[in-house]
PDB file of C-alpha atoms and ligand atoms in Angstrom:
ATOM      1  CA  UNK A 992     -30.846   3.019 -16.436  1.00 86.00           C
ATOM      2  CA  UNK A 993     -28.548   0.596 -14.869  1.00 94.00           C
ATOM      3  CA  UNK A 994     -27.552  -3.059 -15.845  1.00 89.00           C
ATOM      4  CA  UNK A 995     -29.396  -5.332 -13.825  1.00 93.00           C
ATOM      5  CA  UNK A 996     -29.218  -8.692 -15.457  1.00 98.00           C
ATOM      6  CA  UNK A 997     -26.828 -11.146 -17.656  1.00 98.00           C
ATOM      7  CA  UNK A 998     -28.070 -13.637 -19.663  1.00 98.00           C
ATOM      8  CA  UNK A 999     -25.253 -15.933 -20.795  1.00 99.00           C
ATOM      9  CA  UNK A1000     -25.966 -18.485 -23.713  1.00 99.00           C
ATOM     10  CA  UNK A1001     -23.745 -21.310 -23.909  1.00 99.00           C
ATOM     11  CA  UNK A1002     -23.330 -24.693 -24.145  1.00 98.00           C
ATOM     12  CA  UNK A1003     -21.336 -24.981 -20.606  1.00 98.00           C
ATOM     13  CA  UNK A1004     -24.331 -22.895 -18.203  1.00 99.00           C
ATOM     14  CA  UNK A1005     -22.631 -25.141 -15.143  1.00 99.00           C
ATOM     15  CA  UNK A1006     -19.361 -23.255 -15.961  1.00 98.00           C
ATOM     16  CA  UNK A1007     -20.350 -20.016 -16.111  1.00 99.00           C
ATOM     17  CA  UNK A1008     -22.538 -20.054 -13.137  1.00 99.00           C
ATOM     18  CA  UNK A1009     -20.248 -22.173 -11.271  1.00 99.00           C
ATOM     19  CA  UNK A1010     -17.425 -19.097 -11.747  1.00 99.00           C
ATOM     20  CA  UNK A1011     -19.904 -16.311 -11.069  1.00 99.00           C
ATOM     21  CA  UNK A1012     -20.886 -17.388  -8.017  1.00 99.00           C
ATOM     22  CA  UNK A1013     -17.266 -16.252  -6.306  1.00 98.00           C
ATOM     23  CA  UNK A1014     -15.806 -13.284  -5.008  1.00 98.00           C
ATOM     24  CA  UNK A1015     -17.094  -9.558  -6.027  1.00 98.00           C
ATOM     25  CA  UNK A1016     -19.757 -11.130  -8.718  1.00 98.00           C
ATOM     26  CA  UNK A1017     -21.266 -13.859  -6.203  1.00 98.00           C
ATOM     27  CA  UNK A1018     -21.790 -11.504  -3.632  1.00 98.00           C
ATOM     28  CA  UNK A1019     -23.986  -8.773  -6.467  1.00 98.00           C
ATOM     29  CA  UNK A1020     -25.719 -12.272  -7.151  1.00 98.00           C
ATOM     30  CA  UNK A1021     -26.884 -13.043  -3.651  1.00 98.00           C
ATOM     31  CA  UNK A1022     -27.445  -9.434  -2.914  1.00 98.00           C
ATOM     32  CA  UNK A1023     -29.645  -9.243  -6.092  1.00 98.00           C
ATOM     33  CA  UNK A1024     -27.891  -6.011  -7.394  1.00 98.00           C
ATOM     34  CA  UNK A1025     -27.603  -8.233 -10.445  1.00 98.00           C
ATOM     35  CA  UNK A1026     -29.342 -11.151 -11.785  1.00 98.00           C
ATOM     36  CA  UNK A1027     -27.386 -14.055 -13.830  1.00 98.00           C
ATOM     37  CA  UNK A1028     -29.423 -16.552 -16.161  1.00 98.00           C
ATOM     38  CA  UNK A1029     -28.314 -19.343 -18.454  1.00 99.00           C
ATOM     39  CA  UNK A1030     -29.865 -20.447 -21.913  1.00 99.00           C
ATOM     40  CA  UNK A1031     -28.376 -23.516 -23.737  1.00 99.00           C
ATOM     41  CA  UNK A1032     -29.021 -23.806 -27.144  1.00 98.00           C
ATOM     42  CA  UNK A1033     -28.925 -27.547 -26.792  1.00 98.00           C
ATOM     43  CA  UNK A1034     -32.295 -27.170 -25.288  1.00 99.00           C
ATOM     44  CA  UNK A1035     -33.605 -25.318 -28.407  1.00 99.00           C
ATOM     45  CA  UNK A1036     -33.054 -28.320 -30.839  1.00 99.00           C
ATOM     46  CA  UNK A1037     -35.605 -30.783 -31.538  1.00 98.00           C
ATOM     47  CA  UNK A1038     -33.585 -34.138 -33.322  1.00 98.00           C
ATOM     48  CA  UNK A1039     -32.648 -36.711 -31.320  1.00 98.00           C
ATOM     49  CA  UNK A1040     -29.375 -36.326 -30.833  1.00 98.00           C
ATOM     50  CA  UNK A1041     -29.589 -32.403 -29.548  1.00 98.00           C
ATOM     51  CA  UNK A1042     -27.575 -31.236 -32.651  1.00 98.00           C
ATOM     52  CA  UNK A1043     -25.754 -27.917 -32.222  1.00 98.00           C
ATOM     53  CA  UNK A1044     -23.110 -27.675 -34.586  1.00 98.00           C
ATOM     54  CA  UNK A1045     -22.803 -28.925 -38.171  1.00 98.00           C
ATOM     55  CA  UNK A1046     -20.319 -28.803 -40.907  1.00 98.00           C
ATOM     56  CA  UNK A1047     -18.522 -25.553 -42.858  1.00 98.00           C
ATOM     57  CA  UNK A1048     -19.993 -25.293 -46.004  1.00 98.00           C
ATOM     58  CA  UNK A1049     -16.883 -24.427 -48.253  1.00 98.00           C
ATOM     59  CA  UNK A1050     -15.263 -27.646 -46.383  1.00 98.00           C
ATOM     60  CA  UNK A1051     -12.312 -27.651 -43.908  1.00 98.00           C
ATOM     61  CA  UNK A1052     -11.708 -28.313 -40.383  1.00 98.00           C
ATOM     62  CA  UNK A1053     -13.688 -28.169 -37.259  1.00 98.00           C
ATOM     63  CA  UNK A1054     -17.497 -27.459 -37.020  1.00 98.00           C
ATOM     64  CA  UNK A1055     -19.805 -24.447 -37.108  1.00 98.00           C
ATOM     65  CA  UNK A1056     -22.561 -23.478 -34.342  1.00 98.00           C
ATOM     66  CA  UNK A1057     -25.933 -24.059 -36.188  1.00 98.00           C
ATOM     67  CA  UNK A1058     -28.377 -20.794 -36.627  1.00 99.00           C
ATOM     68  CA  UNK A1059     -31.373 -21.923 -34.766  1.00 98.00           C
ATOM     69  CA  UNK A1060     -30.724 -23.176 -31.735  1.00 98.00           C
ATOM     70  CA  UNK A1061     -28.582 -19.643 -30.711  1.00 99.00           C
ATOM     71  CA  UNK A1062     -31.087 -18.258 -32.260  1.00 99.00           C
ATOM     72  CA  UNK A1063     -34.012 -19.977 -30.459  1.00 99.00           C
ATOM     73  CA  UNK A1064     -31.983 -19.357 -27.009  1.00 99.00           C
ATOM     74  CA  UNK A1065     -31.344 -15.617 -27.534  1.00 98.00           C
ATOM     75  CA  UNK A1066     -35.289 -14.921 -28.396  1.00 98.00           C
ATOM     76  CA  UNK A1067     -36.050 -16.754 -24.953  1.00 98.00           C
ATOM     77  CA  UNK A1068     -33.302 -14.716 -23.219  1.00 98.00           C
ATOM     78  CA  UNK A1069     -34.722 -11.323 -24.429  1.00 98.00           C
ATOM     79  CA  UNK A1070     -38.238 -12.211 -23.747  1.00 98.00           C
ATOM     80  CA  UNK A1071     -37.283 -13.036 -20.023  1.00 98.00           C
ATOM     81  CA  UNK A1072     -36.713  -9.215 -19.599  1.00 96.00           C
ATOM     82  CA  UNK A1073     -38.283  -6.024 -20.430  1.00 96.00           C
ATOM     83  CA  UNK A1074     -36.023  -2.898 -21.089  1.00 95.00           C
ATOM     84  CA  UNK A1075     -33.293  -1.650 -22.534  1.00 96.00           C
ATOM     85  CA  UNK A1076     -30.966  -4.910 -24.411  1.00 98.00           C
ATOM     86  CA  UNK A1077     -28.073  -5.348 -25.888  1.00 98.00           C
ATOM     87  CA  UNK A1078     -26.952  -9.097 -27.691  1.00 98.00           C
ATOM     88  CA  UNK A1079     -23.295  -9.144 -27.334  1.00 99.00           C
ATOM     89  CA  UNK A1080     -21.576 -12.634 -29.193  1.00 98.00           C
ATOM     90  CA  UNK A1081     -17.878 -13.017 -27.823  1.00 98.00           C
ATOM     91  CA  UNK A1082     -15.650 -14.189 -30.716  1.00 98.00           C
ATOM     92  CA  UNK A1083     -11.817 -13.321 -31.708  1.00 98.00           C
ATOM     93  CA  UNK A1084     -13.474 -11.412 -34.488  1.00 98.00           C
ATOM     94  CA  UNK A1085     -15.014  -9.143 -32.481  1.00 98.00           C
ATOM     95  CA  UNK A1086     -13.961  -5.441 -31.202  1.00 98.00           C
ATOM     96  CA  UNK A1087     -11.174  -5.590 -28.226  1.00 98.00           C
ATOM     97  CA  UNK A1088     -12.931  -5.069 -25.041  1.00 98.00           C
ATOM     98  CA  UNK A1089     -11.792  -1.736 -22.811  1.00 97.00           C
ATOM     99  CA  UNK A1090     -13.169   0.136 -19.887  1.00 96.00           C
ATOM    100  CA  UNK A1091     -15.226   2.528 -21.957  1.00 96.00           C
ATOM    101  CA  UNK A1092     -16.871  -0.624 -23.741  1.00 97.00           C
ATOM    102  CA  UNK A1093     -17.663  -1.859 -20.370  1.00 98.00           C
ATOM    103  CA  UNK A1094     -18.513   1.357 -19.111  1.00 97.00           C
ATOM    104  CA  UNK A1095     -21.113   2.408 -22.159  1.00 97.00           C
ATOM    105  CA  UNK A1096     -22.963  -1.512 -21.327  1.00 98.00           C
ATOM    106  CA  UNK A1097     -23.875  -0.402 -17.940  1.00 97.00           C
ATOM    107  CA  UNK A1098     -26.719   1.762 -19.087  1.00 96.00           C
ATOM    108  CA  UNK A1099     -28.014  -0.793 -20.649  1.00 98.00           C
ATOM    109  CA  UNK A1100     -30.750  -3.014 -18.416  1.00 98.00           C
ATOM    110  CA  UNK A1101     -29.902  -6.575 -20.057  1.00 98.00           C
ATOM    111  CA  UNK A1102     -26.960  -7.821 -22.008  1.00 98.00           C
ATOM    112  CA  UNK A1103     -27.399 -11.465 -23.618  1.00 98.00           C
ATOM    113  CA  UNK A1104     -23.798 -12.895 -24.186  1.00 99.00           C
ATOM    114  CA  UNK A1105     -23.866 -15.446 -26.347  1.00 99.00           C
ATOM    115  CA  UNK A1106     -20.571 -17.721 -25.906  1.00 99.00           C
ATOM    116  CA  UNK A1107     -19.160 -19.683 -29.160  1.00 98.00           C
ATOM    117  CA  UNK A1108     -17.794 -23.219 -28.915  1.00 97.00           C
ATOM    118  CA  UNK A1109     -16.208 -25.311 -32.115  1.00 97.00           C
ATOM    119  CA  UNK A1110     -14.958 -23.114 -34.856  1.00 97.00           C
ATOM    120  CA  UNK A1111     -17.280 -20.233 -34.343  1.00 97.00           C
ATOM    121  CA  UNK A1112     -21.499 -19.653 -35.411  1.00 98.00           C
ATOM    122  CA  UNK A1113     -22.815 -19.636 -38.506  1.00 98.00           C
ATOM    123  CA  UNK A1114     -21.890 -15.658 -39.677  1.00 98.00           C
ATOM    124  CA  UNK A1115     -26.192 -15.233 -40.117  1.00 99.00           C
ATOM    125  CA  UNK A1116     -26.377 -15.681 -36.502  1.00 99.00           C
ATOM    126  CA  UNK A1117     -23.818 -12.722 -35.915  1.00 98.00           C
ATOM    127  CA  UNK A1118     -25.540 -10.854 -38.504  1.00 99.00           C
ATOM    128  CA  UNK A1119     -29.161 -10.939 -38.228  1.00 99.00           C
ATOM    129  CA  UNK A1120     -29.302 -11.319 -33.978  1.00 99.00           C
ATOM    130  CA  UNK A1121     -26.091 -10.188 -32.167  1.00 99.00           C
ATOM    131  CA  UNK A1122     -26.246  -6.153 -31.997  1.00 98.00           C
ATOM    132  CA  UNK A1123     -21.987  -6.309 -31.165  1.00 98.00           C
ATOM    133  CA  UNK A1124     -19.167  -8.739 -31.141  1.00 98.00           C
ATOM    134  CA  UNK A1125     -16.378  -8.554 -29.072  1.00 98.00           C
ATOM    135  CA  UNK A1126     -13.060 -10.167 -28.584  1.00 98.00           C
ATOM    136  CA  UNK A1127     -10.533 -10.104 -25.393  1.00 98.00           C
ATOM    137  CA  UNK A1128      -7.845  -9.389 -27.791  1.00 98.00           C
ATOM    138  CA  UNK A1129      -4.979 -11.027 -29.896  1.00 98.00           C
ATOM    139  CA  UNK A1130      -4.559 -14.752 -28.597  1.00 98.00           C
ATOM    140  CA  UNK A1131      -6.689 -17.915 -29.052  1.00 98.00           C
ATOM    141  CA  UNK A1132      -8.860 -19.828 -26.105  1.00 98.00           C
ATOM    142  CA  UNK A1133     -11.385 -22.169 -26.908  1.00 98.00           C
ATOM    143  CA  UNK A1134     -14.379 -20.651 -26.298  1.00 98.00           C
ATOM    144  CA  UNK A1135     -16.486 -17.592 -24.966  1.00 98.00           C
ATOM    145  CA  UNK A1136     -17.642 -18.682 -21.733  1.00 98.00           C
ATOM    146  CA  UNK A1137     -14.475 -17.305 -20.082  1.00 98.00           C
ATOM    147  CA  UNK A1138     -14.720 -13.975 -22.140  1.00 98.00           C
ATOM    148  CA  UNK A1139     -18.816 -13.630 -21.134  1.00 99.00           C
ATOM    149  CA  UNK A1140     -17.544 -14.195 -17.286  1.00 99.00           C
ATOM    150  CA  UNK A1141     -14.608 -11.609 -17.539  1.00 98.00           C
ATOM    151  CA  UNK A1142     -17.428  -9.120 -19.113  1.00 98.00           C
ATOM    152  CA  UNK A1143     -19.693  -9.925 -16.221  1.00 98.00           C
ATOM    153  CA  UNK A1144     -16.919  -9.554 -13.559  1.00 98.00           C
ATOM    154  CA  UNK A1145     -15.651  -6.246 -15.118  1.00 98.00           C
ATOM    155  CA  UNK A1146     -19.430  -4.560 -15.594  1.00 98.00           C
ATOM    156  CA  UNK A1147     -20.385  -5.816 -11.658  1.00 98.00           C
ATOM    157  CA  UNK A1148     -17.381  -4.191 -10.331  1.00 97.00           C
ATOM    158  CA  UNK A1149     -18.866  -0.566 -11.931  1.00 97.00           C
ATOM    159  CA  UNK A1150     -22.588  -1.243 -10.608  1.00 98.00           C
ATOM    160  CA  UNK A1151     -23.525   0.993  -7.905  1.00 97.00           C
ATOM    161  CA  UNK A1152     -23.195  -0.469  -4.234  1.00 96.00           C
ATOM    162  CA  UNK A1153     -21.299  -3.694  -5.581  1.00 97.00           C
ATOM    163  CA  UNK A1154     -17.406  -2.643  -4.359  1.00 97.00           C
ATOM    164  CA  UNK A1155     -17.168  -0.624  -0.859  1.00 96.00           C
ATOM    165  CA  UNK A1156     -17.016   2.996  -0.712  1.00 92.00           C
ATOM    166  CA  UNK A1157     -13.336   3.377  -0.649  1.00 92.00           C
ATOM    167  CA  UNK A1158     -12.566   0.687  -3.874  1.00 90.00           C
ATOM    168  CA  UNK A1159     -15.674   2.636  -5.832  1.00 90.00           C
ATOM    169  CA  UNK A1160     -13.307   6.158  -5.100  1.00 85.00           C
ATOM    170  CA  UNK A1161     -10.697   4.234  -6.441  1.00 85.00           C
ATOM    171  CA  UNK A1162     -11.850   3.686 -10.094  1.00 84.00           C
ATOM    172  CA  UNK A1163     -12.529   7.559 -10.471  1.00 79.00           C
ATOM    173  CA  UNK A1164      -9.613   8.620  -9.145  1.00 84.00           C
ATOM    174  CA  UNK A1165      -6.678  10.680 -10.604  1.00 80.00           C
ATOM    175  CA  UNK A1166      -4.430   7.804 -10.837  1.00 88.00           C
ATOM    176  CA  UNK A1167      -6.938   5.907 -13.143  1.00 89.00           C
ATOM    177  CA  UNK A1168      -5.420   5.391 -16.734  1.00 94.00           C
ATOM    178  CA  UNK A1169      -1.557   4.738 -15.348  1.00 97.00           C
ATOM    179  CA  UNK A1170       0.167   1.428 -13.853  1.00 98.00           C
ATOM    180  CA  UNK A1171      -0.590   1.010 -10.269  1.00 97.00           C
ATOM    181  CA  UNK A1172       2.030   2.166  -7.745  1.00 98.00           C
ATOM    182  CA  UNK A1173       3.874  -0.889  -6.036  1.00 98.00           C
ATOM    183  CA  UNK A1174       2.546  -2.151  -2.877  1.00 98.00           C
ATOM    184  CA  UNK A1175       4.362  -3.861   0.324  1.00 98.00           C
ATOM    185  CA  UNK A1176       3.293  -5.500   3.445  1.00 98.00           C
ATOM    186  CA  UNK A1177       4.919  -6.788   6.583  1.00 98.00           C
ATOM    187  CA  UNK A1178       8.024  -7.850   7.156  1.00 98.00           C
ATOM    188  CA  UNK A1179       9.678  -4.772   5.911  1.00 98.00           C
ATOM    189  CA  UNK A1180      12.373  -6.647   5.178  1.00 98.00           C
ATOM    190  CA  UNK A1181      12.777  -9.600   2.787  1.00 98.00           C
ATOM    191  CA  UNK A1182      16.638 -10.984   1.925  1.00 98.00           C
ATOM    192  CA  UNK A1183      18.271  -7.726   0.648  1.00 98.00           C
ATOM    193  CA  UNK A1184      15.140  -5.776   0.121  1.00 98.00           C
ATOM    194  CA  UNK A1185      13.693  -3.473   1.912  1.00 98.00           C
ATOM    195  CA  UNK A1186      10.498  -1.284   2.076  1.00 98.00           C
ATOM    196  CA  UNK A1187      11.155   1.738   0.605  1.00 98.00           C
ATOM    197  CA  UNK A1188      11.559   4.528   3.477  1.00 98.00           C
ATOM    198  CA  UNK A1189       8.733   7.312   2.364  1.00 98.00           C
ATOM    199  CA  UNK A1190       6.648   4.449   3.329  1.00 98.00           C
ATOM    200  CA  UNK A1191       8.036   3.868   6.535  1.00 98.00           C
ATOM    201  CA  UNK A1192       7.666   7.659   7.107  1.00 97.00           C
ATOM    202  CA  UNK A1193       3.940   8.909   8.001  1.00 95.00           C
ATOM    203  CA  UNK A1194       4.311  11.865   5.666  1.00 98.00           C
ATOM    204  CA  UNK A1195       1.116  11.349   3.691  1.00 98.00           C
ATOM    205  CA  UNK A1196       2.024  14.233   1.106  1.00 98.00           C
ATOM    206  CA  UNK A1197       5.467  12.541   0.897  1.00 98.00           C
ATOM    207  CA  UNK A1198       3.509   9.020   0.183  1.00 98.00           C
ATOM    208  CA  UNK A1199       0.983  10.231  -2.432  1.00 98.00           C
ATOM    209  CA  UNK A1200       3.521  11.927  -4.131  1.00 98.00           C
ATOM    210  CA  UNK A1201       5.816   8.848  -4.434  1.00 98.00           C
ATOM    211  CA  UNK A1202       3.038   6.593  -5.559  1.00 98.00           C
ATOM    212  CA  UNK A1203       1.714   9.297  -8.625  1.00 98.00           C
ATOM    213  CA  UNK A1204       5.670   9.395  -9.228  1.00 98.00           C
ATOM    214  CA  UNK A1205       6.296   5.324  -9.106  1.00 98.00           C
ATOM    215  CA  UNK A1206       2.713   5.102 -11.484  1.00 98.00           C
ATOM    216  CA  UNK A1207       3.681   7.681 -13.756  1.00 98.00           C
ATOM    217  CA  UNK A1208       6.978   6.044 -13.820  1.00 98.00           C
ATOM    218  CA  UNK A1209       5.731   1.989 -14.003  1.00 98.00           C
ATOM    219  CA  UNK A1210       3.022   3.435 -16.900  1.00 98.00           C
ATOM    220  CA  UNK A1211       6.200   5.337 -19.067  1.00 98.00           C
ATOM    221  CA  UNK A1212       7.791   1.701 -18.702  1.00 98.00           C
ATOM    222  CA  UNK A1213       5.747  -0.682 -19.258  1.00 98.00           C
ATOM    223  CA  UNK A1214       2.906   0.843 -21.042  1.00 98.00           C
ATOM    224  CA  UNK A1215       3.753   4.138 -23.101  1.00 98.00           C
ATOM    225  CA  UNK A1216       0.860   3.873 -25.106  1.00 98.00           C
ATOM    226  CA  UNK A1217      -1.213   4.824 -21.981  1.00 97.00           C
ATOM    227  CA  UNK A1218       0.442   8.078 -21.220  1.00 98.00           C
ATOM    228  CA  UNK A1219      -0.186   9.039 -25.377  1.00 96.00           C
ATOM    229  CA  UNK A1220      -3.711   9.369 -24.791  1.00 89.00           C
ATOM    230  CA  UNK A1221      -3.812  11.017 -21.605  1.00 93.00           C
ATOM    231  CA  UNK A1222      -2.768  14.833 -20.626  1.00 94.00           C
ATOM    232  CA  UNK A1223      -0.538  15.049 -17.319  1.00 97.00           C
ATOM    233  CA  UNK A1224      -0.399  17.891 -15.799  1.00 97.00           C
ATOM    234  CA  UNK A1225       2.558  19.958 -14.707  1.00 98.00           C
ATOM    235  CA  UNK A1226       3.496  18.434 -11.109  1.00 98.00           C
ATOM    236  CA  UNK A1227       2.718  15.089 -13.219  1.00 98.00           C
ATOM    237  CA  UNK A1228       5.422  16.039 -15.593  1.00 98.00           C
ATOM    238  CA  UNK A1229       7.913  17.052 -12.979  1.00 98.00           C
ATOM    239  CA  UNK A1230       7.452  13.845 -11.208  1.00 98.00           C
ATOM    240  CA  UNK A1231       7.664  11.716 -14.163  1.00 98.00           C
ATOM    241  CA  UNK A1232      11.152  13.559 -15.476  1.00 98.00           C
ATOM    242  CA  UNK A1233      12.106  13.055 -11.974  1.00 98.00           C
ATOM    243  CA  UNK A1234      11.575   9.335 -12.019  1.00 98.00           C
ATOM    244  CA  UNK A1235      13.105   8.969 -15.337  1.00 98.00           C
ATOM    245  CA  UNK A1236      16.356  11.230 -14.167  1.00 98.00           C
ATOM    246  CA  UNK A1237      16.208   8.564 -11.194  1.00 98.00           C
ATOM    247  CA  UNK A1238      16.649   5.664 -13.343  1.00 97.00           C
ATOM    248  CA  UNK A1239      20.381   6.409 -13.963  1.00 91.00           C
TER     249      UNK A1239
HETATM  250  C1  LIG T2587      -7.585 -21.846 -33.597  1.00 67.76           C
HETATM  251  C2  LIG T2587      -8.940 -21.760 -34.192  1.00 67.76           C
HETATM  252  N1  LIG T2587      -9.006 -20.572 -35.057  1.00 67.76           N
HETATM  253  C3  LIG T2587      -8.801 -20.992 -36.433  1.00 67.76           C
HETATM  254  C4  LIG T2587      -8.255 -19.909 -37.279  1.00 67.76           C
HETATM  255  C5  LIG T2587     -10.301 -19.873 -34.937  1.00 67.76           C
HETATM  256  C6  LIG T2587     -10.915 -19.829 -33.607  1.00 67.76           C
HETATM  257  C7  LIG T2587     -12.212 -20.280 -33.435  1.00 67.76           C
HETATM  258  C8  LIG T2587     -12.793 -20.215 -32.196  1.00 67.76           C
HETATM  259  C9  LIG T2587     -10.238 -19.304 -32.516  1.00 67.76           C
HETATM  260  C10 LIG T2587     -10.845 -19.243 -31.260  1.00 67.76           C
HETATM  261  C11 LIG T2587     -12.125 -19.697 -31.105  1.00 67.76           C
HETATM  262  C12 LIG T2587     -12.792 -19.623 -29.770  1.00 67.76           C
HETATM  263  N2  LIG T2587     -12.581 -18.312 -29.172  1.00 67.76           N
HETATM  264  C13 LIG T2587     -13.569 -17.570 -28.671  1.00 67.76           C
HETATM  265  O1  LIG T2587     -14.703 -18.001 -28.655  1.00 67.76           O
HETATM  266  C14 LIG T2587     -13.299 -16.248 -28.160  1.00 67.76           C
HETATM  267  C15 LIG T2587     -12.079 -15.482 -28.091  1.00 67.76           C
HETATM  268  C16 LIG T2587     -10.728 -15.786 -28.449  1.00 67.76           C
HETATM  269  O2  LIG T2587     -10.352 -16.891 -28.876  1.00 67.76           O
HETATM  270  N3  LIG T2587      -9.792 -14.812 -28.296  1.00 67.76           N
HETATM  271  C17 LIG T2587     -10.088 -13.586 -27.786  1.00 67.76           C
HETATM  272  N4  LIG T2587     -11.323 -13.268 -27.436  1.00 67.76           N
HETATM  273  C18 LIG T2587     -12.292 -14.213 -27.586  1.00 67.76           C
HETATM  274  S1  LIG T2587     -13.903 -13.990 -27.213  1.00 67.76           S
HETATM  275  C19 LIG T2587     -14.344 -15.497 -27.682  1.00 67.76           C
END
């Protein structure tokens, strides 16, 4: 099975189709590799003033998304698909997204997002109709329309025929899990800086050496926690000391 449609729930639908419909994800859109639909639970009340949120029991600040209109919406987004589902609400509480997250969601055939506004939903909601929460990690934005389009952007990039034959090599290939290598353009000079000269070169052994070595050596940097979970092999080791031995 492959993913072949979003359904987003959320109180802003102009916003996330609006930011879908550039770049990588627009094109899958138009190309109908993957389908993007919108349910706002403002639609699913029935008072007159289209009530979706409602005070914390308990007291305090701020408001709470009310059960039955998200509820109402996700039952409508499921039955406008047959096939494997998942119901995915994006909230800080919820598990950090990473790759394999992403990754394991593309067998699915539809994943519902459901995007919170105000202080969150009410917890029933999360309980009793979302199958996962997740979270884009440890900071605060104001809701989870930007988090649903991030998870949409980062599961269309890993559909079949979406990127171009040489990006989809790119995602399996032995540098994934490190820092990418640094990249220059024209002019090969800028002030005081130059491009470095394996580049300039036309050894091709020479230059995919350098950029494992400058990867390696970015990832040990900037991002040990990386390298702990990942094995490197010997010439990976030897390029690494070599980069740290360089340093000095
Ligand atoms: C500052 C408000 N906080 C009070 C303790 C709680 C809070 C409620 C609602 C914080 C953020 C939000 C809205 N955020 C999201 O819907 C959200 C989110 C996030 O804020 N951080 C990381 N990932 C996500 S996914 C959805």
């Amino acid at each position: 099975m492959v993913l072949t449609r979003f359904d987003v729930v959320t109180l802003f639908p102009e916003m996330v189709t609006a930011a879908a419909s550039y770049g990588v994800t627009g094109r899958a859109i138009e190309r109908n590799i993957v389908s993007l639909s919108v349910w706002n639970p403002r639609d699913y009340t029935h008072d007159r003033h289209r009530t979706v949120d409602d005070r914390p029991y308990g007291g305090g600040p701020g408001m709470v998304m009310k059960y039955q209109p998200l509820h109402d919406a996700v039952i409508d987004a499921k039955q406008a698909h047959s096939g494997a589902s998942k119901v995915v609400c994006l909230s800080p509480q919820g598990k950090p997204l990473t790759q394999a997250l992403l990754k394991e969601a593309c067998q699915l055939s539809q994943l519902v997002l459901v995007a919170g506004r105000y202080e969150g939903m009410d917890e029933r909601f999360v309980d009793l109709d979302c199958d996962e929460e997740w979270s884009l990690g440890d900071y605060v934005i104001s809701g989870g329309e930007l988090a649903a389009l991030i998870v949409i952007d980062a599961i269309t990039r890993l559909l079949p025929g979406v990127l171009g034959d040489a990006e989809s090599a790119q995602q399996d290939s032995y540098m994934a899990g490190l820092l990418d290598c640094p990249h220059y353009t024209r002019p090969e000079q800028i002030n005081d800086r130059a491009v470095p000269d394996v580049l300039m070169g036309g050894n091709h052994a020479d230059i995919t050496r350098w950029r494992m070595k400058q990867a390696l050596g970015r990832t040990w940097q900037r991002r040990p926690d990386l390298l702990k979970n990942k094995n490197l092999d010997a010439d990976q080791e030897k390029l690494l000391k070599e980069f740290i031995v360089e340093l000095n």
